[in-house]
Short mmCIF file of N, CA and C in Angstrom, two decimals:
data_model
loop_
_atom_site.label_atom_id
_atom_site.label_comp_id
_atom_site.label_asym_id
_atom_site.label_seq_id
_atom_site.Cartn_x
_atom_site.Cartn_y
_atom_site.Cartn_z
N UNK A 27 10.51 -13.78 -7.80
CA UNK A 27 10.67 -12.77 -8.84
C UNK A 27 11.34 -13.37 -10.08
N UNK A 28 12.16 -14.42 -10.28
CA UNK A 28 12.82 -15.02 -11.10
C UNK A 28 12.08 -15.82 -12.22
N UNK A 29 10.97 -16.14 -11.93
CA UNK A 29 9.75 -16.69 -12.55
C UNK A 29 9.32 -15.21 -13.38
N UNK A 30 9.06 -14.46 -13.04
CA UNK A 30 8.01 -13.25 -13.52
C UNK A 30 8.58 -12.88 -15.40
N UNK A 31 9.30 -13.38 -15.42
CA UNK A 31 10.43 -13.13 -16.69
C UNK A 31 9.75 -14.28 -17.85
N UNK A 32 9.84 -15.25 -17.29
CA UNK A 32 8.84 -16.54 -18.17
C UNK A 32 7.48 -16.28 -18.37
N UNK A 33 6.71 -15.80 -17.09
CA UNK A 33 5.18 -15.11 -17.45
C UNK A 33 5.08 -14.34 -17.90
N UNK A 34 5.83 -13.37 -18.53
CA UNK A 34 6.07 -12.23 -18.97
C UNK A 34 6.03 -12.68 -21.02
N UNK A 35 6.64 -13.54 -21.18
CA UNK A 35 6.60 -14.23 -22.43
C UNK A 35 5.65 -14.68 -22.81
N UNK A 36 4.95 -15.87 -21.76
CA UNK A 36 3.88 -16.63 -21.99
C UNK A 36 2.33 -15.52 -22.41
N UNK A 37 2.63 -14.09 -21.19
CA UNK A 37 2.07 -13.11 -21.64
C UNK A 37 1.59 -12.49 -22.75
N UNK A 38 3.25 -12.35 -23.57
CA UNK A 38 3.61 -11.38 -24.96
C UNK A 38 2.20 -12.44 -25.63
N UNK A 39 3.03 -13.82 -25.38
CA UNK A 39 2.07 -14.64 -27.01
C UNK A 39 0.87 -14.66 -27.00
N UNK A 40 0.10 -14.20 -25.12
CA UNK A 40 -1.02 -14.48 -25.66
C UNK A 40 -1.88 -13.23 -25.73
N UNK A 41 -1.03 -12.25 -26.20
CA UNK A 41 -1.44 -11.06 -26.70
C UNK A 41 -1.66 -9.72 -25.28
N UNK A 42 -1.26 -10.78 -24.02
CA UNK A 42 -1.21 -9.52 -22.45
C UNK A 42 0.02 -8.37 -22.72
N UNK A 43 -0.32 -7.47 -22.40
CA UNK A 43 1.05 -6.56 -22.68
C UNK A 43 1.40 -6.34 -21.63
N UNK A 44 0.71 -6.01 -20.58
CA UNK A 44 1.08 -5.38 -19.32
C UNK A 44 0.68 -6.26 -18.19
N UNK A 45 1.48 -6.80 -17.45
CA UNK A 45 1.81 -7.34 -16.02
C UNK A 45 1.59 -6.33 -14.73
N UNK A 46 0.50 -7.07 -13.99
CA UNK A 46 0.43 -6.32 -12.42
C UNK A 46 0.85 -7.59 -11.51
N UNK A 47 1.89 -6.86 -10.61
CA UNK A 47 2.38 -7.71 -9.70
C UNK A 47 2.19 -7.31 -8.29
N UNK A 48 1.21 -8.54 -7.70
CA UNK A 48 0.65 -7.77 -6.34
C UNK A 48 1.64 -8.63 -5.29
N UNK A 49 1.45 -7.97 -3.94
CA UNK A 49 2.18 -9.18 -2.82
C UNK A 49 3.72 -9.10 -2.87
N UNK A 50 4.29 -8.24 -4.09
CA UNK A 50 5.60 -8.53 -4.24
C UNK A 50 6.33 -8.01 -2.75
N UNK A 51 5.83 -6.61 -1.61
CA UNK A 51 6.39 -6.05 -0.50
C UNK A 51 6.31 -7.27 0.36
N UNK A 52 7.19 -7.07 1.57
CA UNK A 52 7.17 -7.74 2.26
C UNK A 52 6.04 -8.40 3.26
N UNK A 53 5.93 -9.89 3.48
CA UNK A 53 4.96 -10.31 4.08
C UNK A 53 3.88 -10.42 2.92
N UNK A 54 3.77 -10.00 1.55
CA UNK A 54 2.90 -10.26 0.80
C UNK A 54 1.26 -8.89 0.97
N UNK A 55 0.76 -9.36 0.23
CA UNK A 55 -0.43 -8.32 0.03
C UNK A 55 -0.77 -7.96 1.48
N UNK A 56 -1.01 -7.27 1.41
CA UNK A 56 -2.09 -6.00 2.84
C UNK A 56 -1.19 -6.89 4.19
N UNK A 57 0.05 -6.46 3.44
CA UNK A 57 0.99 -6.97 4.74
C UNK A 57 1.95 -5.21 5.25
N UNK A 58 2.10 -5.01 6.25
CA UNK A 58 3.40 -4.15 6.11
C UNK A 58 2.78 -2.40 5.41
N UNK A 59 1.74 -2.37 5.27
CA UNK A 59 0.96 -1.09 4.50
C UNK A 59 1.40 0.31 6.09
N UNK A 60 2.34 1.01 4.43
CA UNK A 60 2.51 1.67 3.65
C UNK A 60 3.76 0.96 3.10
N UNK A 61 4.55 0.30 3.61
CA UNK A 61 5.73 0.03 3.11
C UNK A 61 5.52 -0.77 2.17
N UNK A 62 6.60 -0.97 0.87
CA UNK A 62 6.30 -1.17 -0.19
C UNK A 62 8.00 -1.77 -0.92
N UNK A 63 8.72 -2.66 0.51
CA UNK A 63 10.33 -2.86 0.15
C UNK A 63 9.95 -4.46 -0.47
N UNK A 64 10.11 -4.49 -1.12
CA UNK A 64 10.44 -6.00 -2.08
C UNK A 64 10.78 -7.21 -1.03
N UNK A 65 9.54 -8.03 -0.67
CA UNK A 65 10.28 -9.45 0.23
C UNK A 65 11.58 -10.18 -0.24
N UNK A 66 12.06 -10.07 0.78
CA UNK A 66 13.34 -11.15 0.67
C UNK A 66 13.06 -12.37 0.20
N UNK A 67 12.15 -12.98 0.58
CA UNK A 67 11.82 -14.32 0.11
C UNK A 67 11.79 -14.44 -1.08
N UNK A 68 11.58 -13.45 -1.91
CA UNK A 68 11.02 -13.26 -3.25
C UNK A 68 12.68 -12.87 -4.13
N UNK A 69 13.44 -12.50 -3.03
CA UNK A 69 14.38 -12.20 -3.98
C UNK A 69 14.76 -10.49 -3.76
N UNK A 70 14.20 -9.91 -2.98
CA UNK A 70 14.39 -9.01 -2.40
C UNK A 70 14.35 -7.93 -3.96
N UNK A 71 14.92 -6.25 -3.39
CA UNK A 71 14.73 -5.28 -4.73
C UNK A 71 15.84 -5.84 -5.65
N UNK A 72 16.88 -6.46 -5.85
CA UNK A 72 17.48 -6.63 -6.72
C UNK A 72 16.83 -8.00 -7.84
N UNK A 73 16.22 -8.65 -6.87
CA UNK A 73 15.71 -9.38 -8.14
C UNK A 73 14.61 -9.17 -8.53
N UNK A 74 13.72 -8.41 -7.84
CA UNK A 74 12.68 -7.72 -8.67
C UNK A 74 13.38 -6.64 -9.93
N UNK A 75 13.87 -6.10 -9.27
CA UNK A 75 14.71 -4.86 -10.74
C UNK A 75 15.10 -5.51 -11.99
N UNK A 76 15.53 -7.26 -11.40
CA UNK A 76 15.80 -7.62 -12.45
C UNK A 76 15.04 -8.30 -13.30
N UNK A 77 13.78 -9.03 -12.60
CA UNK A 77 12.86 -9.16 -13.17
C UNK A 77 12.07 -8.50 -13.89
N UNK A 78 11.88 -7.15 -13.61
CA UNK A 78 11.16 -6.26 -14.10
C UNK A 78 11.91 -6.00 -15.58
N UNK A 79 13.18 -5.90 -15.65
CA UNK A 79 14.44 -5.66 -16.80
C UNK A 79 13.87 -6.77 -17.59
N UNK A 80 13.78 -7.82 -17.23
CA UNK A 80 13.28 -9.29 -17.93
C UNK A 80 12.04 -9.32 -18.43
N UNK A 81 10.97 -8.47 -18.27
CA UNK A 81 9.33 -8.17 -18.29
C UNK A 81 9.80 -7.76 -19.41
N UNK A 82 10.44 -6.50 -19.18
CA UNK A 82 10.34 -5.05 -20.32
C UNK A 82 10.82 -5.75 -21.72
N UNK A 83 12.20 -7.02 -21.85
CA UNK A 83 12.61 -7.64 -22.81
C UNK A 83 11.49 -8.23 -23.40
N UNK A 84 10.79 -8.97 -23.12
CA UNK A 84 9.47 -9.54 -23.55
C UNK A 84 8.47 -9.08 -24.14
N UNK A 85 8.63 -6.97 -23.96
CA UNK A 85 7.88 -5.93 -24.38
C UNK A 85 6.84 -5.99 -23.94
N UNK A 86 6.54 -6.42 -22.14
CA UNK A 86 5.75 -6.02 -21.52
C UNK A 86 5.74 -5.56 -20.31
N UNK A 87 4.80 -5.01 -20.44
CA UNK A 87 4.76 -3.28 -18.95
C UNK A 87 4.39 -3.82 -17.92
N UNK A 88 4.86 -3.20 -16.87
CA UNK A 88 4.53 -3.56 -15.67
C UNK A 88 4.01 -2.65 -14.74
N UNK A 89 3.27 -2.85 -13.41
CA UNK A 89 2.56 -2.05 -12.75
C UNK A 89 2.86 -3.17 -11.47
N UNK A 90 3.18 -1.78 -10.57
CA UNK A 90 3.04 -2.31 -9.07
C UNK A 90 2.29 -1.84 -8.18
N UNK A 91 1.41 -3.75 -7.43
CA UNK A 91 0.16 -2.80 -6.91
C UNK A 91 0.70 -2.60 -5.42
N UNK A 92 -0.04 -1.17 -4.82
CA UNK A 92 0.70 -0.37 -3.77
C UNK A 92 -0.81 0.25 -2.95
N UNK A 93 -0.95 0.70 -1.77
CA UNK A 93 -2.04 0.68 -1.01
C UNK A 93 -1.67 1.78 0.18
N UNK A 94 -1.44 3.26 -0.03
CA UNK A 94 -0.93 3.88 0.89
C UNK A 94 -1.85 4.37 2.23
N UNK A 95 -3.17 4.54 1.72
CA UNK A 95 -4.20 4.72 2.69
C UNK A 95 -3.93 4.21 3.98
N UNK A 96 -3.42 3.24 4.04
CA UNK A 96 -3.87 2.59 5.21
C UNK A 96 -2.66 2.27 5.84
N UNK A 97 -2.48 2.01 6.97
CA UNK A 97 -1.48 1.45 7.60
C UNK A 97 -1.39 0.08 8.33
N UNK A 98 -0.87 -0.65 8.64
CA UNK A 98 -1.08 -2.00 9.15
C UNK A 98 -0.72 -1.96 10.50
N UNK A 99 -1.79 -2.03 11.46
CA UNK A 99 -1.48 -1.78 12.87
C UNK A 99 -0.61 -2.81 13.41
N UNK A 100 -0.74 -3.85 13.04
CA UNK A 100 0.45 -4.73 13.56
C UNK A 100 2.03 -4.52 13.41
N UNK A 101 2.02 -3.38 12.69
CA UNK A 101 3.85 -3.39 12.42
C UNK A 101 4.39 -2.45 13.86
N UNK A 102 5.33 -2.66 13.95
CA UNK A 102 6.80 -1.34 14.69
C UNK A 102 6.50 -0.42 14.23
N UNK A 103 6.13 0.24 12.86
CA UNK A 103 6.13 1.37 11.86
C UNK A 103 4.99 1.82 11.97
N UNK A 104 3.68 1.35 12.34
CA UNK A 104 2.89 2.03 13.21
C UNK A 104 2.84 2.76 14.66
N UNK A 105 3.38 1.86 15.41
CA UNK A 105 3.62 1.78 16.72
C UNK A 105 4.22 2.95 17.37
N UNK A 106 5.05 3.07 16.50
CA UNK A 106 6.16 3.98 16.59
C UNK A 106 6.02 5.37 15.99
N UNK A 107 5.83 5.04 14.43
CA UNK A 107 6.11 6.35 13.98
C UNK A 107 4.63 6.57 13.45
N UNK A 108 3.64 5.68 12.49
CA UNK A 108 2.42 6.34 11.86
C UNK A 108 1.31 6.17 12.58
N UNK A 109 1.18 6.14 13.70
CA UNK A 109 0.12 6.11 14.18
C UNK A 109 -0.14 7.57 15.05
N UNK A 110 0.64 8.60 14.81
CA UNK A 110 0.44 9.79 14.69
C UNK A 110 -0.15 11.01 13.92
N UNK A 111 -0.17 9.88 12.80
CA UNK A 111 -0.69 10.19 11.23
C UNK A 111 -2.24 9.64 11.25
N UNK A 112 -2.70 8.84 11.71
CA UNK A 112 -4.00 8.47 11.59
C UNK A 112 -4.66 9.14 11.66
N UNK A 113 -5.92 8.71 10.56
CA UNK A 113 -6.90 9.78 10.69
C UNK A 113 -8.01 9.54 11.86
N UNK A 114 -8.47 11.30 12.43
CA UNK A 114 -9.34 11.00 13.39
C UNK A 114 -11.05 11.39 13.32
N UNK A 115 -11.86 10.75 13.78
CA UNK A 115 -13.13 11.43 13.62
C UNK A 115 -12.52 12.53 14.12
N UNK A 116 -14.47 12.90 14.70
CA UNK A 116 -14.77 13.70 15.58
C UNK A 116 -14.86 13.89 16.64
N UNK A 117 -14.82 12.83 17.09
CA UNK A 117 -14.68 12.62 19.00
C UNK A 117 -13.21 12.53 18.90
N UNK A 118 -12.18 12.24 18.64
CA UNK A 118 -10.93 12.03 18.50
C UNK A 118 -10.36 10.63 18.09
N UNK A 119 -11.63 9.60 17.98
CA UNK A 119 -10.86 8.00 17.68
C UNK A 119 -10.49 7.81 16.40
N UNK A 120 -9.63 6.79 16.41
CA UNK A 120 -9.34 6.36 14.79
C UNK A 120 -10.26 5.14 14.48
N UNK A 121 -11.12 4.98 13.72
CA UNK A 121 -11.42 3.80 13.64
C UNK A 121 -11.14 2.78 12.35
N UNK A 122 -10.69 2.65 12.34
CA UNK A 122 -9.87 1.01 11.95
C UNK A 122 -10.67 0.42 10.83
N UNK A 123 -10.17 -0.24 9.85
CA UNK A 123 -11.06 -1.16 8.76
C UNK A 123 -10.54 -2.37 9.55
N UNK A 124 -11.48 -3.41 9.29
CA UNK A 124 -11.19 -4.79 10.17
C UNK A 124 -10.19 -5.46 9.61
N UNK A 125 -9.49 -5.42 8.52
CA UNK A 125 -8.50 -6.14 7.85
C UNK A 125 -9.48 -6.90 6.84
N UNK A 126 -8.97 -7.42 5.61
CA UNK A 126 -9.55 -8.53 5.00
C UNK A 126 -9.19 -10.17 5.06
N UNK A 127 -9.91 -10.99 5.24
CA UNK A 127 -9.55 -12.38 5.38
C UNK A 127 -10.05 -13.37 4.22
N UNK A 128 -8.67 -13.51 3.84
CA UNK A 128 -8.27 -14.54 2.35
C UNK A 128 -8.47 -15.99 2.59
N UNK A 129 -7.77 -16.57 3.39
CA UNK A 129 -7.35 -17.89 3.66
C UNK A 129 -8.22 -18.97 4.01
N UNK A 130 -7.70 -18.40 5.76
CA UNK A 130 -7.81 -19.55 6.81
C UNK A 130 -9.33 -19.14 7.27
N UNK A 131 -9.94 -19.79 8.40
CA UNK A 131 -10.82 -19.82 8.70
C UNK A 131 -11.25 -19.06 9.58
N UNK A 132 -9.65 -18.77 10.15
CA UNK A 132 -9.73 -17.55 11.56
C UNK A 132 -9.79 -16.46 10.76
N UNK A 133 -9.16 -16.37 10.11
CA UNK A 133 -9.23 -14.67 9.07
C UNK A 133 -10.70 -14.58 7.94
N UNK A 134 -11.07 -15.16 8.24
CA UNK A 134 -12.55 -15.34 7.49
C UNK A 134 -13.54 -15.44 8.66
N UNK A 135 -12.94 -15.59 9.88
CA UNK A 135 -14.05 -15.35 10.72
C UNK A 135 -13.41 -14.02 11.78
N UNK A 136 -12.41 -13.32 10.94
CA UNK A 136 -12.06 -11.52 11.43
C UNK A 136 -11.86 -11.60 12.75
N UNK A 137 -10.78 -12.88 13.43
CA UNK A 137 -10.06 -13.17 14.45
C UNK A 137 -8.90 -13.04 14.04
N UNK A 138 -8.25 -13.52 13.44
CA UNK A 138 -6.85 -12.97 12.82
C UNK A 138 -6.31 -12.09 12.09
N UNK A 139 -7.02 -11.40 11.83
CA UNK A 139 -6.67 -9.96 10.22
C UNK A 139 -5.95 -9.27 11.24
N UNK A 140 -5.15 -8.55 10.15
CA UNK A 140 -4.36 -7.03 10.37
C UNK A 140 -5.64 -6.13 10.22
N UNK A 141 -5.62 -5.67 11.61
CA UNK A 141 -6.52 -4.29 11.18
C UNK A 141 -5.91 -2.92 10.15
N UNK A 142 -6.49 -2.44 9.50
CA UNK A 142 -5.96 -1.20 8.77
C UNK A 142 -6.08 0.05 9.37
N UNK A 143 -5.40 0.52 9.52
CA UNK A 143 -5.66 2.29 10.04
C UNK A 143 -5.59 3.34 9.16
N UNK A 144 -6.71 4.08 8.85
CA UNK A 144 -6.60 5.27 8.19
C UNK A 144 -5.58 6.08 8.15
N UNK A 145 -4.88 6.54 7.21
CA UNK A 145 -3.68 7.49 7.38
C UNK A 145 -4.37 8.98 7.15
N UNK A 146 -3.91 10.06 7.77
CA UNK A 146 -4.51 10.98 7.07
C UNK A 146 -3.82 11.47 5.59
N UNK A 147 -4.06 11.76 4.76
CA UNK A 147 -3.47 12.54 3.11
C UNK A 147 -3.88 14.01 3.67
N UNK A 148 -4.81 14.60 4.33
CA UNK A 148 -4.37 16.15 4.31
C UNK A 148 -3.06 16.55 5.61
N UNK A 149 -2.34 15.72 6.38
CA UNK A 149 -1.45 15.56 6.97
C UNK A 149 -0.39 15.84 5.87
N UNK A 150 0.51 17.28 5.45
CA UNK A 150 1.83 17.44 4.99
C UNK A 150 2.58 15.88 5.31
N UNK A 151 3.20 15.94 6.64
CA UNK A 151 3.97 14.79 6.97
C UNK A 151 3.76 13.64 6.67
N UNK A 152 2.33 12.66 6.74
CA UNK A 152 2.21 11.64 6.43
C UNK A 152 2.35 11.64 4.21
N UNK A 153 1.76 13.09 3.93
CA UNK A 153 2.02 13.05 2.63
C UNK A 153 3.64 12.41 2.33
N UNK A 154 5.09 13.46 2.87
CA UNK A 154 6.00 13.20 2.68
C UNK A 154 6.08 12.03 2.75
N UNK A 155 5.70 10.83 3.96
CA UNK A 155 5.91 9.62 3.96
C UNK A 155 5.75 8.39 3.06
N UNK A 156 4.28 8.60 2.04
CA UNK A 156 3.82 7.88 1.15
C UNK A 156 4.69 8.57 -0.07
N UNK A 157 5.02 9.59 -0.36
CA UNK A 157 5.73 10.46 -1.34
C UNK A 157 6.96 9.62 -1.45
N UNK A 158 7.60 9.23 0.03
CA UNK A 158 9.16 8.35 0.17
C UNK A 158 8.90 6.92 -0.55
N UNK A 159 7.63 6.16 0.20
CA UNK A 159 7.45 5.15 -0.22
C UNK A 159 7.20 4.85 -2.23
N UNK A 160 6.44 5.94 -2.28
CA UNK A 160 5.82 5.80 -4.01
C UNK A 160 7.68 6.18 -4.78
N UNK A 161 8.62 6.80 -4.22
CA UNK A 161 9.15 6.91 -4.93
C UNK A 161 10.33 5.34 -4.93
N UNK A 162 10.58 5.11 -3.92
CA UNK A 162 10.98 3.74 -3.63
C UNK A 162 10.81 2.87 -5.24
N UNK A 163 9.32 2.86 -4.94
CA UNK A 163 8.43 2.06 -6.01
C UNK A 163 8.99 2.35 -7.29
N UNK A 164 8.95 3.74 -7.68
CA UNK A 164 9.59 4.05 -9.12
C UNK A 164 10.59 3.62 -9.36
N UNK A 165 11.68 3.26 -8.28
CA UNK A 165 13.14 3.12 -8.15
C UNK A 165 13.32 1.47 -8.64
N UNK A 166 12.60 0.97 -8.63
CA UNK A 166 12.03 -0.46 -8.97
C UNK A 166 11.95 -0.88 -10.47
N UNK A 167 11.82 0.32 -11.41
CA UNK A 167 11.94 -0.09 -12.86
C UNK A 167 10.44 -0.49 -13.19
N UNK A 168 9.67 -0.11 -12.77
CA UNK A 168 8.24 -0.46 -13.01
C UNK A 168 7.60 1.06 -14.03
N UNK A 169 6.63 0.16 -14.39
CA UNK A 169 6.18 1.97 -15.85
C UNK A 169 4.74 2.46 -14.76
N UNK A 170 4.49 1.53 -13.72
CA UNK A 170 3.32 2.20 -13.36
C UNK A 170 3.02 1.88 -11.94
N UNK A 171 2.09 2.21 -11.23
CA UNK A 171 1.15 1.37 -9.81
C UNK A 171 -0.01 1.87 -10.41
N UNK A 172 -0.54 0.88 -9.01
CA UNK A 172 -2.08 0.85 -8.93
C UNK A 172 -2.17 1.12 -7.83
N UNK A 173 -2.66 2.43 -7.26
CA UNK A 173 -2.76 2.98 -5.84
C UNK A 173 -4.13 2.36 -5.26
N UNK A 174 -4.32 1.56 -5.21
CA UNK A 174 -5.38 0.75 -4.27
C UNK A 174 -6.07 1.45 -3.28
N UNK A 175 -7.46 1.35 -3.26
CA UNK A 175 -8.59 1.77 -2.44
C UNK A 175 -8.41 3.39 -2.10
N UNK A 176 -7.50 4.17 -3.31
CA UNK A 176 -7.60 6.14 -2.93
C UNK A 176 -9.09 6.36 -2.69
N UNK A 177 -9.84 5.72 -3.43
CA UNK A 177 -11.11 6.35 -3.47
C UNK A 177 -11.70 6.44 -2.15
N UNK A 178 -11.47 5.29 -1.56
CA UNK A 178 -12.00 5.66 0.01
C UNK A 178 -11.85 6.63 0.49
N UNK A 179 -10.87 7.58 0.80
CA UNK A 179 -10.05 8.85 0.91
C UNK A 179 -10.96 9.92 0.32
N UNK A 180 -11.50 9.64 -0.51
CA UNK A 180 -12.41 10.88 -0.89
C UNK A 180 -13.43 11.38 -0.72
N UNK A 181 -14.21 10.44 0.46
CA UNK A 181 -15.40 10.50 1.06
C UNK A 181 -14.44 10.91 2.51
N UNK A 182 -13.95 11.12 3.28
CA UNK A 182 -13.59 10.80 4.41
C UNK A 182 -12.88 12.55 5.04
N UNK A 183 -13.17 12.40 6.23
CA UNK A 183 -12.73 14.07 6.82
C UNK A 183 -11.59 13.40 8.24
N UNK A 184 -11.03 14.53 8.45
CA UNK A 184 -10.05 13.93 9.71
C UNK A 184 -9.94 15.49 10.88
N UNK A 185 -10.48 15.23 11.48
CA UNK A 185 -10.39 16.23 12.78
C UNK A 185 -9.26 16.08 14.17
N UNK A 186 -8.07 15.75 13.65
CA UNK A 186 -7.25 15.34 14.25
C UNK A 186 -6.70 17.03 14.63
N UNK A 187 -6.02 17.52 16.18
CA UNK A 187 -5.75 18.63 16.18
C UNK A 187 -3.90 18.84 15.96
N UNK A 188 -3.65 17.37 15.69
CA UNK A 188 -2.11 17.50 15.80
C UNK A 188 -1.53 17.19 14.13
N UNK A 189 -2.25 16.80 13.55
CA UNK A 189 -1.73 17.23 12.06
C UNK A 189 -1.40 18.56 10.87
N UNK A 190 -1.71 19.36 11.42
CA UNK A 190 -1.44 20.60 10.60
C UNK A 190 -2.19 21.49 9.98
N UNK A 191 -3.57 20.47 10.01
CA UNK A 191 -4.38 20.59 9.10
C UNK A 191 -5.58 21.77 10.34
N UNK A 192 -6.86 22.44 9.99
CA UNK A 192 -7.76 22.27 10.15
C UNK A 192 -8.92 21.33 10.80
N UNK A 193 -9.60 21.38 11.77
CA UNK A 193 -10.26 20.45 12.39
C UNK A 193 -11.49 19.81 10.98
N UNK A 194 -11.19 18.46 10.93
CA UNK A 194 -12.58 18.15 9.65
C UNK A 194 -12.20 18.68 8.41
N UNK A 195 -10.83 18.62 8.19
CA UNK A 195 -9.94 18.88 6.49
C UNK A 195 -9.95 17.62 6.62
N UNK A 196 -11.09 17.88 4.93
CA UNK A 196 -10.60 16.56 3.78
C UNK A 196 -10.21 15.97 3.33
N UNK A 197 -10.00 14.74 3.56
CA UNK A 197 -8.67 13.92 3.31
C UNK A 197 -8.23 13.67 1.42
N UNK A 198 -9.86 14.31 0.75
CA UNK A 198 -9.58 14.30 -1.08
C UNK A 198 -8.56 15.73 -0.70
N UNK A 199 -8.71 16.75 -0.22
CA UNK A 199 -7.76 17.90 -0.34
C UNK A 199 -6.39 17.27 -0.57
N UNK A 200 -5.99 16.39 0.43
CA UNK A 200 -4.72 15.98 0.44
C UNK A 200 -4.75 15.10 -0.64
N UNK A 201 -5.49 14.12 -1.01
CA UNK A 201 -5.38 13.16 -2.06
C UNK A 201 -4.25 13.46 -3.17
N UNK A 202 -5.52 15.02 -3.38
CA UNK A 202 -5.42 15.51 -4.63
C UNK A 202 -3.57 16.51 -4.54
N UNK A 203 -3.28 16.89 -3.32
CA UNK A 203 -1.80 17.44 -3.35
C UNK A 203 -0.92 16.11 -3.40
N UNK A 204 -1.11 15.31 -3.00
CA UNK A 204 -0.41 13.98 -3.22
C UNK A 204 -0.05 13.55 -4.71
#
């Protein structure tokens, strides 16, 4: 994060105004989804806050990119608490996006990815949850996000009988109360 203050300049001159900073949560991009706490490695939220303070001097905006849809089945924070929240067909399964693979060769051949799990948005509760996280984010000194892949969400229904909702409520219904 201590760097982002110098790109932020190099930015101004060459006429960029606004900075998107992806990967900054922990574990890096489509790591840790929904959570959205500033890696330690990086300097954790205090030196992002301060980096971001360092952006804004330079007179440029910033945006943090954020991805609530989904959840990352590999965490505790699934395990535990959001995988109650997933969205379900119609037979009752959740089915899973395969994860995306950047790198290595195993994650490009969709042996190693984090699978993603649908969250439901017409779920009240899982709303409150992304509501906690997005505000986190604001708390960060940032002027904006980029809510990553909502649109998927707007084609999509969830017939789950333990969310609150209606059997086959729309997950744009919730989008859009979100």
């Amino acid at each position: 994060f201590k760097e982002l203050p110098a790109m932020a300049k190099e930015c101004r001159k060459a006429g960029v105004k606004i900075m998107q900073i992806i990967g900054f949560n922990r574990g890096g991009q489509d790591r840790g989804n929904p959570c959205f706490t500033p890696d330690e490695r990086l300097g954790g939220v205090k030196e992002l806050k301060k980096a971001i303070t360092g952006i804004h001097k330079h007179g440029v905006k910033v945006l943090l990119f954020c991805k609530f849809p989904w959840a990352d089945e590999a965490t505790q924070w699934y395990r535990k608490t959001l995988k109650k929240h997933a969205v379900k067909n119609m037979f009752g399964y959740v089915e899973p996006h395969p994860g995306y693979g950047y790198q290595t060769i195993m994650e490009l051949m969709l042996h190693s990815n984090r699978k993603f799990i649908p969250m439901c948005y017409a779920s009240s509760a899982y709303r409150k949850i992304a509501l906690k996280e997005f505000a986190k984010i604001l708390g960060y000194g940032a002027d904006g996000i980029q809510h990553d892949e909502l649109i998927l969400h707007f084609r999509g229904y969830c017939f789950s009988k333990g969310h609150g909702h209606k059997e086959g409520a729309a997950l744009a219904n919730g989008v859009l109360e979100l």
